[in-house]
Coordinates of C-alpha atoms in Angstrom, one line a residue:
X42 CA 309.4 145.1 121.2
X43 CA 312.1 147.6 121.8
X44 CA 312.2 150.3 123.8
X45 CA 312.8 152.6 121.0
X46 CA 309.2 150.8 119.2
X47 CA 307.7 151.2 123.2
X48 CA 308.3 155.0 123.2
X49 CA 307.4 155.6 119.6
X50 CA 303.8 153.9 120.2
X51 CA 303.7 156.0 123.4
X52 CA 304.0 158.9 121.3
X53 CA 301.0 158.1 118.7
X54 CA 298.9 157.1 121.2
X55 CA 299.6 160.5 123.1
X56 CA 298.9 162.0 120.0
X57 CA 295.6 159.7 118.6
X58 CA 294.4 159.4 122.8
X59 CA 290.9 159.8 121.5
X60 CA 290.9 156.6 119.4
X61 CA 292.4 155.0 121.9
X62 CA 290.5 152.0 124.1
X63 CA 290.9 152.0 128.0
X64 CA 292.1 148.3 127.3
X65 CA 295.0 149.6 125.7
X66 CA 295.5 152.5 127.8
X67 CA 295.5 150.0 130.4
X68 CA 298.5 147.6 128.8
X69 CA 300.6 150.5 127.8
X70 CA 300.4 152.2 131.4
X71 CA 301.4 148.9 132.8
X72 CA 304.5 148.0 130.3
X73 CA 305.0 151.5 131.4
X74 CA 305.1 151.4 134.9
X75 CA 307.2 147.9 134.3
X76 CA 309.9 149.9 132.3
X77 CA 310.1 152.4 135.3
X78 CA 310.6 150.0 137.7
X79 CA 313.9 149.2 135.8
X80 CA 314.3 152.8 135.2
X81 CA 318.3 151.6 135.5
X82 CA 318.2 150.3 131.9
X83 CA 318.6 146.2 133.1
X84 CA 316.3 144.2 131.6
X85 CA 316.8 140.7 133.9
X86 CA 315.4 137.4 133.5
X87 CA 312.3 137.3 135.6
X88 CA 314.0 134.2 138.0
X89 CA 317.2 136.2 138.2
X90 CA 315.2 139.5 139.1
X91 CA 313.0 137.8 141.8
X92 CA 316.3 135.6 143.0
X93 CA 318.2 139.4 142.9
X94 CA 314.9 141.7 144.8
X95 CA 314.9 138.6 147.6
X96 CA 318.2 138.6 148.5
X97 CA 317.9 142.9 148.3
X98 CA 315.0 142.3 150.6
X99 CA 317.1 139.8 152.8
X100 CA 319.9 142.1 153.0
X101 CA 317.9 145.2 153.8
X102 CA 319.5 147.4 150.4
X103 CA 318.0 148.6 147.1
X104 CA 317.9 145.8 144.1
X105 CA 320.0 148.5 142.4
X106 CA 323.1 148.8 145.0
X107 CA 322.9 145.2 144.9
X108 CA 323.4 144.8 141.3
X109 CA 325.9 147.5 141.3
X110 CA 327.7 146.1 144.5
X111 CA 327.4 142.2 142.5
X112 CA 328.9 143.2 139.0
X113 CA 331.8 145.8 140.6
X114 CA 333.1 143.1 142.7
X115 CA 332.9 140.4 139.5
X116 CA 335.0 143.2 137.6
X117 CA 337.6 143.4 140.4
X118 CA 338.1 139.4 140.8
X119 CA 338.3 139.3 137.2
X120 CA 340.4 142.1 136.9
X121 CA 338.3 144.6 134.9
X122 CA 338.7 147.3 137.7
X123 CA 341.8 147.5 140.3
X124 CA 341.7 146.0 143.9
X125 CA 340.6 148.9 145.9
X126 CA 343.1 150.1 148.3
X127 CA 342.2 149.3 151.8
X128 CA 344.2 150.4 155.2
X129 CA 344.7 147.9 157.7
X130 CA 345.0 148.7 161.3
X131 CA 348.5 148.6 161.1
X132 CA 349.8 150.6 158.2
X133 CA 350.9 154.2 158.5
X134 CA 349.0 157.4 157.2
X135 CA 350.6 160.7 156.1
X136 CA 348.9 163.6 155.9
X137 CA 346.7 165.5 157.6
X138 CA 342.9 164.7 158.8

């Protein structure tokens, strides 16, 4: 089911609460509350997702700056974005601080 379908069944049931069953309260609430989880718009693989919130977890950061940290350095070694410029202790700076 789409998201689109997901909202739009929201939306009637919203609308028709009364004819609504708690058991189906209950499974939209939860895809719910499983869509805002990825509030981000990345549906993952459940493997990759548990492989991705471990190492998050490991490493002390958000599952989000992870993914965000993972796929912007993939773009830069495969030059979809430019090698960030990066002073070394050495090199000169004009200007003023």
């Amino acid at each position: 089911m789409s998201l689109h379908q997901f909202v739009q069944e929201l939306e009637s049931t919203a609308d028709h609460i009364a004819d609504a069953s708690r058991a189906d309260l209950q499974v939209l609430l939860r895809r719910a509350a499983l869509l805002l989880r990825n509030v981000g718009g990345l549906s993952l693989d459940p493997r990759t997702d548990e492989a991705l919130s471990g190492l998050a977890d490991e490493m002390g950061t958000a599952k989000r700056d992870l993914v965000e940290t993972i796929v912007s350095e993939w773009l830069v070694a495969n030059a979809y974005l430019p090698v960030p410029r990066q002073l070394d202790e050495e090199s000169t700076v004009e200007g003023n601080a």
